[in-house]
Tab-separated table of C-alpha atoms and ligand atoms in Angstrom:
chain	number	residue	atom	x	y	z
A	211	UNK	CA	124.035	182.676	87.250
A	212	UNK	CA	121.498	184.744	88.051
A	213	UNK	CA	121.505	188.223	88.416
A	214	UNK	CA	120.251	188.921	92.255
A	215	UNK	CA	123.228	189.756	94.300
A	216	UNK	CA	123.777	187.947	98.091
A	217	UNK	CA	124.896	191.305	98.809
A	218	UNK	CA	121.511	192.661	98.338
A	219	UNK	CA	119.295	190.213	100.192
A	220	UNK	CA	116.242	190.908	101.467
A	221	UNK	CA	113.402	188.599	103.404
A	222	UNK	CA	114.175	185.271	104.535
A	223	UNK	CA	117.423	183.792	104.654
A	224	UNK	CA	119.645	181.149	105.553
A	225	UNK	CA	123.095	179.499	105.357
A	226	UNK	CA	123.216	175.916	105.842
A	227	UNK	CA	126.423	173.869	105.750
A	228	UNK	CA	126.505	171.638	102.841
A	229	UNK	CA	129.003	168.310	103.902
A	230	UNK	CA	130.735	168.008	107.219
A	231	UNK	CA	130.704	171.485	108.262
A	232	UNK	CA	133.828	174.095	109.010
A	233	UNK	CA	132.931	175.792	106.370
A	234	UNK	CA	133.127	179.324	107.220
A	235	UNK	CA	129.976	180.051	108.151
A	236	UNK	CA	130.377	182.672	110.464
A	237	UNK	CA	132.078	184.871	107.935
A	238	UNK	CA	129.451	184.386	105.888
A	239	UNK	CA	126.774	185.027	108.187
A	240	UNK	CA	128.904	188.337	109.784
A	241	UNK	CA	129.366	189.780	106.312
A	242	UNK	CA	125.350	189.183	105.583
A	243	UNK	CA	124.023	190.279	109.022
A	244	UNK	CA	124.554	194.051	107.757
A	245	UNK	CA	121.498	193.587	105.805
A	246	UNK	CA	119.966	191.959	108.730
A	247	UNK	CA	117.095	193.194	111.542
A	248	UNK	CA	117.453	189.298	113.055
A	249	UNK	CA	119.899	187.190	113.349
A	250	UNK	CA	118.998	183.453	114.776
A	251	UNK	CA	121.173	180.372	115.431
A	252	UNK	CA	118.848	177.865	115.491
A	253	UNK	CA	120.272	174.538	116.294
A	254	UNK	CA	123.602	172.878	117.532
A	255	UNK	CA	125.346	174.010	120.710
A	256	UNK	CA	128.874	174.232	121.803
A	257	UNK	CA	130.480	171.715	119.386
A	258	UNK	CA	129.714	173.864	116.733
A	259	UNK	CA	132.641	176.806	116.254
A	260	UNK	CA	131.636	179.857	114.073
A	261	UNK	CA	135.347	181.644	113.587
A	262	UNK	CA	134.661	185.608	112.801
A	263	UNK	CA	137.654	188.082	111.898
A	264	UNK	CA	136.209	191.282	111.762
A	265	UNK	CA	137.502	194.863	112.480
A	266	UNK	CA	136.717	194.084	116.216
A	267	UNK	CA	139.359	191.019	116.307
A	268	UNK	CA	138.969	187.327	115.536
A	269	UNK	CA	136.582	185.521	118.112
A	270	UNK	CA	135.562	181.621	118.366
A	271	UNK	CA	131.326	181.571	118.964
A	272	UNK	CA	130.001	178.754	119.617
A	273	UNK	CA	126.398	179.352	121.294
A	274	UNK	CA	125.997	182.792	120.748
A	275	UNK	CA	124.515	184.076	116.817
A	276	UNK	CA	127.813	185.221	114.632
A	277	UNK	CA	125.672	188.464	114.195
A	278	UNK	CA	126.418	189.899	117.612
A	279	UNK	CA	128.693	192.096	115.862
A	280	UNK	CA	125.968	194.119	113.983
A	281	UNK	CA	124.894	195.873	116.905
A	282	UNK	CA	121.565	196.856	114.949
A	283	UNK	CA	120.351	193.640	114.830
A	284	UNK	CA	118.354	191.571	117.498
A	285	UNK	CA	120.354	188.134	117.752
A	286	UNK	CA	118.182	184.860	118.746
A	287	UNK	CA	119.343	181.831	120.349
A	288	UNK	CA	115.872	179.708	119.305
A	289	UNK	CA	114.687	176.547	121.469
A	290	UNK	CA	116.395	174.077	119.569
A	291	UNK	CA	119.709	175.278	120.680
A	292	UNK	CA	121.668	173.036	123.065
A	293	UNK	CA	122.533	175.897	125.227
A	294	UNK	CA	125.847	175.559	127.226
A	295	UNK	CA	126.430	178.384	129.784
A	296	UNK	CA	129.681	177.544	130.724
A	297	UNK	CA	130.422	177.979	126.814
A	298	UNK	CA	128.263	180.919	126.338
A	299	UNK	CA	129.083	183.047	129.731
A	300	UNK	CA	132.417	182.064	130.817
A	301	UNK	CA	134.578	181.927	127.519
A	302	UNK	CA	132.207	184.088	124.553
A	303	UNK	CA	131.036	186.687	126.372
A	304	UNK	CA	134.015	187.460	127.737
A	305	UNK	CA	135.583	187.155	124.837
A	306	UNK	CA	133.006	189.908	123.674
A	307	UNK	CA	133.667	191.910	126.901
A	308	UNK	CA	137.239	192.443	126.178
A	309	UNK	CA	136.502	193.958	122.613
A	310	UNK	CA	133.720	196.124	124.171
A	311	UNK	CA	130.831	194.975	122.088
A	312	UNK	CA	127.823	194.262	123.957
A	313	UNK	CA	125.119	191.355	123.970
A	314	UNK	CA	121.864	194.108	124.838
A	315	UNK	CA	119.812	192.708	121.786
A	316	UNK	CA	120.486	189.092	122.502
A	317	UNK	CA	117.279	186.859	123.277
A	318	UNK	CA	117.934	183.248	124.678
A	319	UNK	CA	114.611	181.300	123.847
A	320	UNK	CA	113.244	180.125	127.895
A	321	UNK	CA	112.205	176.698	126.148
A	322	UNK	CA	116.340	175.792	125.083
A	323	UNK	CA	117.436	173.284	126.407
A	324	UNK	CA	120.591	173.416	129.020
A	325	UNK	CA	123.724	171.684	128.572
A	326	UNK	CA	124.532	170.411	132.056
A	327	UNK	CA	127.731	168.949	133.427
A	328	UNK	CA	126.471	165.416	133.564
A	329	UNK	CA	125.960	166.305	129.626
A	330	UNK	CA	129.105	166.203	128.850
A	331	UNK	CA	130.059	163.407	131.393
A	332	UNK	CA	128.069	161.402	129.569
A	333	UNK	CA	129.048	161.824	126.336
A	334	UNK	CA	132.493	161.441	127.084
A	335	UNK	CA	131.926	158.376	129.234
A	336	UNK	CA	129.537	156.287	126.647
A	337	UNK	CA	132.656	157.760	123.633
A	338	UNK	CA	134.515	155.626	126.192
A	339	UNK	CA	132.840	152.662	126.212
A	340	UNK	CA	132.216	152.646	122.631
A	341	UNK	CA	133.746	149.773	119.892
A	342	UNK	CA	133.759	152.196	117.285
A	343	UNK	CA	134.478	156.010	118.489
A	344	UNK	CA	132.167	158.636	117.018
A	345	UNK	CA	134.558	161.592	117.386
A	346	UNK	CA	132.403	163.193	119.408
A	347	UNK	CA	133.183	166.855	120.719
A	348	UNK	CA	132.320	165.989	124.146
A	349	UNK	CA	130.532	169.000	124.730
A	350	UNK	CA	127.436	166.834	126.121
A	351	UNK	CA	125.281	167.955	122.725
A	352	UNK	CA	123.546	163.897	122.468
A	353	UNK	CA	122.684	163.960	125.716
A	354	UNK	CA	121.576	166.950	126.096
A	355	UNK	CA	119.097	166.392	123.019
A	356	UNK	CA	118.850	162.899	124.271
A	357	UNK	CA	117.108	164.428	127.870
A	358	UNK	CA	115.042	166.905	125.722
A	359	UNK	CA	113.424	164.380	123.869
A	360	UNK	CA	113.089	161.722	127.211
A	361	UNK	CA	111.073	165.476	128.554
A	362	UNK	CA	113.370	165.285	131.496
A	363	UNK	CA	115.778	167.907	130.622
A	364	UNK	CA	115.998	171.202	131.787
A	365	UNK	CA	115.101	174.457	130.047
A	366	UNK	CA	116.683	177.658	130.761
A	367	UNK	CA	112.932	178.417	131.509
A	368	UNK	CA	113.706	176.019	134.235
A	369	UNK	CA	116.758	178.011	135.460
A	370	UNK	CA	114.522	181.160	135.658
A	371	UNK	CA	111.664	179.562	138.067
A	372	UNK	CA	111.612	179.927	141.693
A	373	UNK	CA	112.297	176.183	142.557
A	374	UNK	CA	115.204	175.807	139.769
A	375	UNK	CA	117.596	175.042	143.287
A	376	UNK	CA	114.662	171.763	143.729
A	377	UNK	CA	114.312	170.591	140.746
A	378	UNK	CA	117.954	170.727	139.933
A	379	UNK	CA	118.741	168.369	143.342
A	380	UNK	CA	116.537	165.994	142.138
A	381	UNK	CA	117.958	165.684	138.499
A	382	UNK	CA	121.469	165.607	140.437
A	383	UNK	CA	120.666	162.825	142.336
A	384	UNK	CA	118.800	160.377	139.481
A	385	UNK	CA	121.636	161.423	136.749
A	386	UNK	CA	125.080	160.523	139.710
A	387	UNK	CA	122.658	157.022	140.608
A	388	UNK	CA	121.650	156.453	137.032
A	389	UNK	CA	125.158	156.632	135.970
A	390	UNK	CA	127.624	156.862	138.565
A	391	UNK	CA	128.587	159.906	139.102
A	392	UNK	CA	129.655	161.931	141.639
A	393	UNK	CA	128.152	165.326	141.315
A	394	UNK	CA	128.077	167.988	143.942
A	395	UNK	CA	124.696	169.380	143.436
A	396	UNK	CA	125.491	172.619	145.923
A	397	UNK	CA	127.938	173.446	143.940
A	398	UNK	CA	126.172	173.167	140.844
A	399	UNK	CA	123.866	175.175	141.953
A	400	UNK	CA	125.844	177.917	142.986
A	401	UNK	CA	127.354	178.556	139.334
A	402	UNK	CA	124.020	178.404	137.662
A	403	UNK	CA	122.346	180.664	140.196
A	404	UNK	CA	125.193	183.074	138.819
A	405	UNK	CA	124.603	182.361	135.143
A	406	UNK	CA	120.506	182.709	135.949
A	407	UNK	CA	120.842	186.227	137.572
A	408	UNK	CA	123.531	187.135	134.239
A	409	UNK	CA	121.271	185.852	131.708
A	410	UNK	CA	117.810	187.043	133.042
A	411	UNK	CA	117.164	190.554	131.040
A	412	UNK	CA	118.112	188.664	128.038
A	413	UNK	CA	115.489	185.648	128.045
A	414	UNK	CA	112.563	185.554	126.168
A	415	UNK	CA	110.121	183.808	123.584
A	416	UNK	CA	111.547	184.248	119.854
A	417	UNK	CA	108.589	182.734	118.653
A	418	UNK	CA	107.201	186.099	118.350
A	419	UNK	CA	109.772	187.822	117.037
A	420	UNK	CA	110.213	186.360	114.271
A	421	UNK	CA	106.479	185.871	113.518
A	422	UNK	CA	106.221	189.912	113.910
A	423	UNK	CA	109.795	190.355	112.025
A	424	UNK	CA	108.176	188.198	109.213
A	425	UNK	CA	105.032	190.338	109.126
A	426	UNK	CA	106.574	193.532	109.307
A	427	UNK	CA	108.723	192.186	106.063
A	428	UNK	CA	111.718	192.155	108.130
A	429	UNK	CA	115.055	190.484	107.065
A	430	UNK	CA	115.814	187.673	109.271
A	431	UNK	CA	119.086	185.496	109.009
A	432	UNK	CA	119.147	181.875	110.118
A	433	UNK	CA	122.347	181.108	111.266
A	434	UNK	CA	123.183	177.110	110.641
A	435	UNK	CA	125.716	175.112	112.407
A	436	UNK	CA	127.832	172.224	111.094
A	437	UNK	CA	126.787	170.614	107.950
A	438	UNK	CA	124.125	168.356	106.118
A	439	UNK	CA	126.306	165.457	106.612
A	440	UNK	CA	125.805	165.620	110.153
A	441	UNK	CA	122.291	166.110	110.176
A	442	UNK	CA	120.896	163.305	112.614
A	443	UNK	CA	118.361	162.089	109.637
A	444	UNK	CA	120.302	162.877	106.908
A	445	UNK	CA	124.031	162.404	107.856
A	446	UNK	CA	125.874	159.258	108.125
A	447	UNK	CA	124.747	158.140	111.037
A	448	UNK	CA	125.429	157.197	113.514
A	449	UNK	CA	128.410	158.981	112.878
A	450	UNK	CA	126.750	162.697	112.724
A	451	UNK	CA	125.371	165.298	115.444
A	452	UNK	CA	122.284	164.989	117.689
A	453	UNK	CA	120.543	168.118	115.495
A	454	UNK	CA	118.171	168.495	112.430
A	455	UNK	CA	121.362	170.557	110.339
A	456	UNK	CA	118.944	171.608	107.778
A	457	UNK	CA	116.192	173.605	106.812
A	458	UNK	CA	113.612	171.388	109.010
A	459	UNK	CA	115.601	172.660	112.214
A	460	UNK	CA	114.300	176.154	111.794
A	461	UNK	CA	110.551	174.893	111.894
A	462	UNK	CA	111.685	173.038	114.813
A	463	UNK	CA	112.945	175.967	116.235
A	464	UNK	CA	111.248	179.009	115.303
A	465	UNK	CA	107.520	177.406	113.660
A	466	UNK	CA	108.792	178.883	110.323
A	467	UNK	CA	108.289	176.471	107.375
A	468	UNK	CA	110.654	175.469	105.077
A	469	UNK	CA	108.846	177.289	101.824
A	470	UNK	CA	108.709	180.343	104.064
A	471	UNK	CA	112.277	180.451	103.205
A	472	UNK	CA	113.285	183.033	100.580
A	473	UNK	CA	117.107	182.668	100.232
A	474	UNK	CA	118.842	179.011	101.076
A	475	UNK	CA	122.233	179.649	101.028
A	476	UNK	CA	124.480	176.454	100.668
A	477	UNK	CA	128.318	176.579	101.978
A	478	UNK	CA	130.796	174.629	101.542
A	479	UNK	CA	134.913	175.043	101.173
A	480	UNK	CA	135.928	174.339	97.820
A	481	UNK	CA	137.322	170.910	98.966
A	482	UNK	CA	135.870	168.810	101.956
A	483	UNK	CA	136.971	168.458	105.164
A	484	UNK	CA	135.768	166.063	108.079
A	485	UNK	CA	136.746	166.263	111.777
A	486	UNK	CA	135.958	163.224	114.102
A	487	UNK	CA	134.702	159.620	112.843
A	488	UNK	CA	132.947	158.362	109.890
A	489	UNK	CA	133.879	157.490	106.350
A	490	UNK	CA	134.971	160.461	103.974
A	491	UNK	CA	135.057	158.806	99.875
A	492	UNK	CA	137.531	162.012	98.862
A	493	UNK	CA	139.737	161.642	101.926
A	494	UNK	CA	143.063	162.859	100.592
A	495	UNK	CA	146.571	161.778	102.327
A	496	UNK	CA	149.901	162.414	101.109
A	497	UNK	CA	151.590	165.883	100.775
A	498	UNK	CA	148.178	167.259	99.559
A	499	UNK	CA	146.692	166.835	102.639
A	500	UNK	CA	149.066	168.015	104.493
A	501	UNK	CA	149.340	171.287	101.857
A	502	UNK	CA	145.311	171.718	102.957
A	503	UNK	CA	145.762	171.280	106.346
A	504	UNK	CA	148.455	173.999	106.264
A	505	UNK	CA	147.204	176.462	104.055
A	506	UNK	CA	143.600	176.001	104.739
A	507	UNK	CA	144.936	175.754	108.944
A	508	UNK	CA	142.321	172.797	108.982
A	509	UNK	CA	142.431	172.665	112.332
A	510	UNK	CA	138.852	172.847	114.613
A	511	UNK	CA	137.824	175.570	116.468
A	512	UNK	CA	136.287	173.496	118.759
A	513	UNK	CA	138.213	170.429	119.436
A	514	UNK	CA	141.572	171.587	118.097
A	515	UNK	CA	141.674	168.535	116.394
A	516	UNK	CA	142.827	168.106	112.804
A	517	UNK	CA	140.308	168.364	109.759
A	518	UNK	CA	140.889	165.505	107.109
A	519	UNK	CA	141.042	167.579	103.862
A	520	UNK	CA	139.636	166.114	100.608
A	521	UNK	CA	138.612	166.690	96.597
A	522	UNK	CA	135.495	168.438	96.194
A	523	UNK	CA	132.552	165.693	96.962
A	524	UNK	CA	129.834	167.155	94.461
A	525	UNK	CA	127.722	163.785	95.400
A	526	UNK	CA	127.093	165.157	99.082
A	527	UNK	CA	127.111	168.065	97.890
A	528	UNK	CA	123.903	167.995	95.240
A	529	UNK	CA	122.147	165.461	98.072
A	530	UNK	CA	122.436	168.335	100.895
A	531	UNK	CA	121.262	170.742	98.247
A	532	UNK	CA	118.248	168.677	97.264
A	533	UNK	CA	117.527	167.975	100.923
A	534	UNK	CA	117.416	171.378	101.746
A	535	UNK	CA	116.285	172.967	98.275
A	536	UNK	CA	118.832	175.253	98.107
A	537	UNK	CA	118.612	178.450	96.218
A	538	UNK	CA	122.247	179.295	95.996
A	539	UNK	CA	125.559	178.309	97.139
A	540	UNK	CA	128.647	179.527	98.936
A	541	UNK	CA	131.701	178.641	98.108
A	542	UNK	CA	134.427	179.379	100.402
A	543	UNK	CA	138.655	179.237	100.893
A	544	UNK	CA	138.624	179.225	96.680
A	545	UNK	CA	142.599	180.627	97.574
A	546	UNK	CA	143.629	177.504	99.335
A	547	UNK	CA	143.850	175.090	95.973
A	548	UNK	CA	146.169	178.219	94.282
A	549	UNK	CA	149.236	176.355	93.189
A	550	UNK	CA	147.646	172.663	92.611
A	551	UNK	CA	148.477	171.466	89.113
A	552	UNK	CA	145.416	169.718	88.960
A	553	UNK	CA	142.596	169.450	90.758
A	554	UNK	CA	140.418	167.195	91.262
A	555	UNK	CA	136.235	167.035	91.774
A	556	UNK	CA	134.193	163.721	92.459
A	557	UNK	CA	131.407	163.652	90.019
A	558	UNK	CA	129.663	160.374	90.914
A	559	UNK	CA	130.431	157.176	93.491
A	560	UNK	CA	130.356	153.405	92.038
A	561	UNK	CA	129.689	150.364	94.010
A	562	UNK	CA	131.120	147.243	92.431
A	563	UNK	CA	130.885	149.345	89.307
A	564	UNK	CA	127.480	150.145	89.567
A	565	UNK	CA	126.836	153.853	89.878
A	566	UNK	CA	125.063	155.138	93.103
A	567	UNK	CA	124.027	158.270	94.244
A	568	UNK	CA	124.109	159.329	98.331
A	569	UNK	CA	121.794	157.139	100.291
A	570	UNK	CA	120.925	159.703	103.658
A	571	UNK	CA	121.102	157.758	107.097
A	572	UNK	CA	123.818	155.354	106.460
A	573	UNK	CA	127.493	155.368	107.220
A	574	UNK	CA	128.485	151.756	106.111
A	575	UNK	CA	126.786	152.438	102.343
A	576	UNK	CA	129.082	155.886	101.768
A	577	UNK	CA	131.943	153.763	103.213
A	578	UNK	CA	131.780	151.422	100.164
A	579	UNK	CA	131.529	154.162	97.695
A	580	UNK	CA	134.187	154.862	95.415
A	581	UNK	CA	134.508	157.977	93.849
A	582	UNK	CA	134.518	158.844	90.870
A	583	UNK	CA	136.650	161.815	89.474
A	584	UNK	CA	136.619	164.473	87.343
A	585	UNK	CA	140.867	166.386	87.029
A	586	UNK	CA	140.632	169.913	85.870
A	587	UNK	CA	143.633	172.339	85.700
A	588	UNK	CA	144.619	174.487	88.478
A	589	UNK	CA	145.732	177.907	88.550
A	590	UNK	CA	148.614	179.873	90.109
A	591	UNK	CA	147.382	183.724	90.811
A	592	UNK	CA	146.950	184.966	93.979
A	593	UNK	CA	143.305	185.767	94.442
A	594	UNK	CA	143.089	187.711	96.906
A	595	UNK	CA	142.751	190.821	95.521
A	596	UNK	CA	139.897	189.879	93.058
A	597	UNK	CA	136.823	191.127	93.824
A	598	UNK	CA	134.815	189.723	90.239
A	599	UNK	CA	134.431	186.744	88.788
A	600	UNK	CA	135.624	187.180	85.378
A	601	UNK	CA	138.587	188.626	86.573
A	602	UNK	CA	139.689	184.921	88.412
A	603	UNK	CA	141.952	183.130	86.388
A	604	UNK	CA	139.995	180.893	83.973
A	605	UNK	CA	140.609	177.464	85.321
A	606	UNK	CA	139.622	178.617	88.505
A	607	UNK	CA	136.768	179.889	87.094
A	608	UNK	CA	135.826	176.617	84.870
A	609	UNK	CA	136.249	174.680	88.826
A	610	UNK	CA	133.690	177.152	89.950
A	611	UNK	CA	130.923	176.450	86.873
A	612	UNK	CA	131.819	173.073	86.739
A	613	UNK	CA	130.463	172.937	90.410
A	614	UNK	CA	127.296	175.348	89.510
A	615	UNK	CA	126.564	172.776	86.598
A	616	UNK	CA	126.518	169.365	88.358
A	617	UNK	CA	124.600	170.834	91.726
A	618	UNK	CA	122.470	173.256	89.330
A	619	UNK	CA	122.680	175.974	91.689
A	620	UNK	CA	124.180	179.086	91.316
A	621	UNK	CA	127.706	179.917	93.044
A	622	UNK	CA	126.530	183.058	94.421
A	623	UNK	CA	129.171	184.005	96.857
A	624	UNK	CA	133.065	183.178	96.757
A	625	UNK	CA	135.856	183.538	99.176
A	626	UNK	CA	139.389	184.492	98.192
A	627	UNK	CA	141.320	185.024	101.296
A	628	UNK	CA	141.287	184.924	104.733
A	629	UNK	CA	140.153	188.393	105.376
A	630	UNK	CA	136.940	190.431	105.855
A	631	UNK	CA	136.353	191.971	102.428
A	632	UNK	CA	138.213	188.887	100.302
A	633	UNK	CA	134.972	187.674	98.476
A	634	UNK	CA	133.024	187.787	95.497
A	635	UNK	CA	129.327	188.449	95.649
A	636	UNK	CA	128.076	186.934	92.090
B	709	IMP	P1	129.046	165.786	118.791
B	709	IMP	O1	127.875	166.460	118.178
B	709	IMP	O2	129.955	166.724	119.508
B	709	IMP	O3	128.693	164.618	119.622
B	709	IMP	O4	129.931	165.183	117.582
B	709	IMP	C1	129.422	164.214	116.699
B	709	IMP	C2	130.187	164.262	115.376
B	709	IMP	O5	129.944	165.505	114.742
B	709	IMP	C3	131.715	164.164	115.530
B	709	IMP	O6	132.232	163.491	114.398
B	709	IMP	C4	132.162	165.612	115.529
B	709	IMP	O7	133.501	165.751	115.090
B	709	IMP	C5	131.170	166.207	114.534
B	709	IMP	N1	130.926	167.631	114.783
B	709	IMP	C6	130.155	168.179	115.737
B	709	IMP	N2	130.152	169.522	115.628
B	709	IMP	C7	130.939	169.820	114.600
B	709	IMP	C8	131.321	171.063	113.970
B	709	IMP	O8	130.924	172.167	114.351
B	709	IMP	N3	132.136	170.948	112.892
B	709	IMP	C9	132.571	169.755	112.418
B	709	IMP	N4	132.247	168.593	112.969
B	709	IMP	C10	131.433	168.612	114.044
């Protein structure tokens, strides 16, 4: 490991989710954005649910930047941001209005695209008529994406201009004959004019800012969403997200290249978990999983819906940190295997006994994969109250260099507990 401290950063940063996501991210990102003059979520939209227990309370995000709650910092939504009002106005900034902390250094980007009610029709309606279910959130994210890149979506630009009321009549009427729905545009209309007039001192172009952040040797945080699994390129599609997860989704967003990038932070729990469709090789069942589910409440933040738990999946694990040339990694909810007399890591998949590594873009490959395993011994302490990492109990820390060895990156951040403060900075 070595010896530059998370704790410490400074420049360019980011935290990217390594397999299917829920990986506590938005801990992550709310302990880091201290250090932070930016903070910028840069793809995703409302499926994604960053969970932050700070001394303000526990909130759900899902649109706005987990680094609202550094009141110093200037928080970006960028363009590539499926940006869902209803989400963003009606349930997380109220949720930040009851705690008191304000929103005043929030910039929406005017060129993100809006998440509109047909959105989410959409997506549940084609989930409908689907063979094979994707497990989608139904928070209208693929269409929304799917519009952006047909150029006939709307941009909250488009909510700001003076014939927003026209042009959203005319999408009404082509999306309720296109697909049979029965949208009342008026009323429609009426809610957004709302969220317009709400969100109007608080759109902008981040372009800029972080171009003059960057020159001014500002430290900006790039907040990810989900995880490399889901990544619409490299995921196993089709059963991922509608978003570059990665590293390219910042260039996409904010015209900041990859090797601009001086910290890439990879997270991931210290098992796996998946939530919706799509094959999982260290899918666990049995009273582990439900000991996971329990302890680790595996549950989304989103969807409600239950997370399948599974063993450590170091394949996925050194693909996503190849993909995204990662510079350290983040393991998180260490605490949760406490009390497992073994545990168990998947070192490499086989295919009829032939060893293969990930192959990016394809679902029905990964579901043929067998893993392969390697059992270490667990540990009993409670770690909660450890703060180094020669002071963890040594099988817990022989899981943790066993994972820095076969990803060769360094485990530069830890989590412990379920608490603000439980972690180890390495
Ligand atoms: P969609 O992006 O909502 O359409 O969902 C597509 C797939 O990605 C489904 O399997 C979802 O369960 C999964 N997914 C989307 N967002 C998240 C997330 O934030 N965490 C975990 N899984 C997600």
């Amino acid at each position: 490991m070595k010896n530059t401290s998370l704790k410490s950063w400074q420049g360019i940063t980011c935290v990217i989710g390594l397999d299917w996501g829920d990986s506590g991210k938005g801990r992550l990102i709310d302990d880091l954005s201290s250090r932070a003059d930016i903070v910028a979520r840069y793809s995703g939209g409302s499926n994604t649910g960053h969970t932050v227990k700070n001394k303000y309370g526990k909130f759900a995000m899902h649109i706005m930047p987990s680094g609202i709650f550094n009141q110093k910092a200037q928080c970006l939504i960028g363009r590539g941001v499926a940006c869902d009002l209803e989400s963003l106005i009606e349930d997380e900034m109220a949720q930040l209005q009851k705690a008191a902390i304000s929103w005043k250094n929030l910039i929406i980007d005017e060129q993100a695209s809006l998440t509109m009610p047909w959105h989410k029709l959409r997506d549940g309606l084609r989930e409908e008529f689907r063979l094979k279910k994707i497990g989608t959130t139904k928070r209208g994210v693929g269409p929304t994406y799917a519009d952006r890149i047909e150029r006939v979506g709307l941009r909250i630009k488009d909510l700001m201009s003076s014939d927003f009321k026209d042009k959203l009549f005319e999408e009404v009427k082509i999306q309720n004959k296109f697909f049979n729905l029965k949208l009342n545009p008026t009323q429609i209309y009426r809610r957004y004019l709302k969220f317009s007039k709400l969100l109007k001192p608080y759109v902008g172009q981040t372009i800029p800012i972080v171009k003059n952040a960057q020159n001014m040797g500002k430290n900006i945080l790039f907040e990810g969403t989900q995880g490399s699994l889901l990544d619409v390129d490299f995921g196993t599609y089709p059963f991922v997200t509608s978003t570059n997860i990665g590293v390219i989704g910042i260039w996409r967003s904010f015209n900041l290249h990859p090797s601009e990038i001086n910290h890439v932070i990879g997270i991931s729990k210290a098992y796996s978990t998946r939530v919706g469709a799509g094959p999982q090789p260290t899918k666990l069942d049995g009273e582990k999983r439900q000991i996971i589910i329990e302890k680790g409440q595996e549950i989304g933040t989103t969807s409600g819906r239950t997370r399948d738990p599974g063993w450590l999946d170091l394949v996925i694990i050194r693909a996503a940190a190849e993909f995204n040339k990662l510079t350290a990694l983040a393991i998180t909810k260490l605490d949760v295997l406490t009390g497992f007399k073994k545990i168990k890591v998947c070192t490499s998949y086989k295919i009829n006994d032939k060893t293969v590594e990930y192959l990016s873009g394809d679902a029905q490959f990964l579901a043929k994969c067998q893993p392969v395993y390697k059992e270490v011994d667990g540990w009993r302490e409670d770690l909660s109250k450890i703060r180094q990492f020669k002071k963890l109990p040594k099988n817990a820390q022989n899981y943790i260099k066993i994972i820095e060895k076969l990803v060769d990156v360094p485990v530069k951040f830890i989590s412990v507990g379920p608490n603000r403060g439980e972690v180890i900075y390495l």
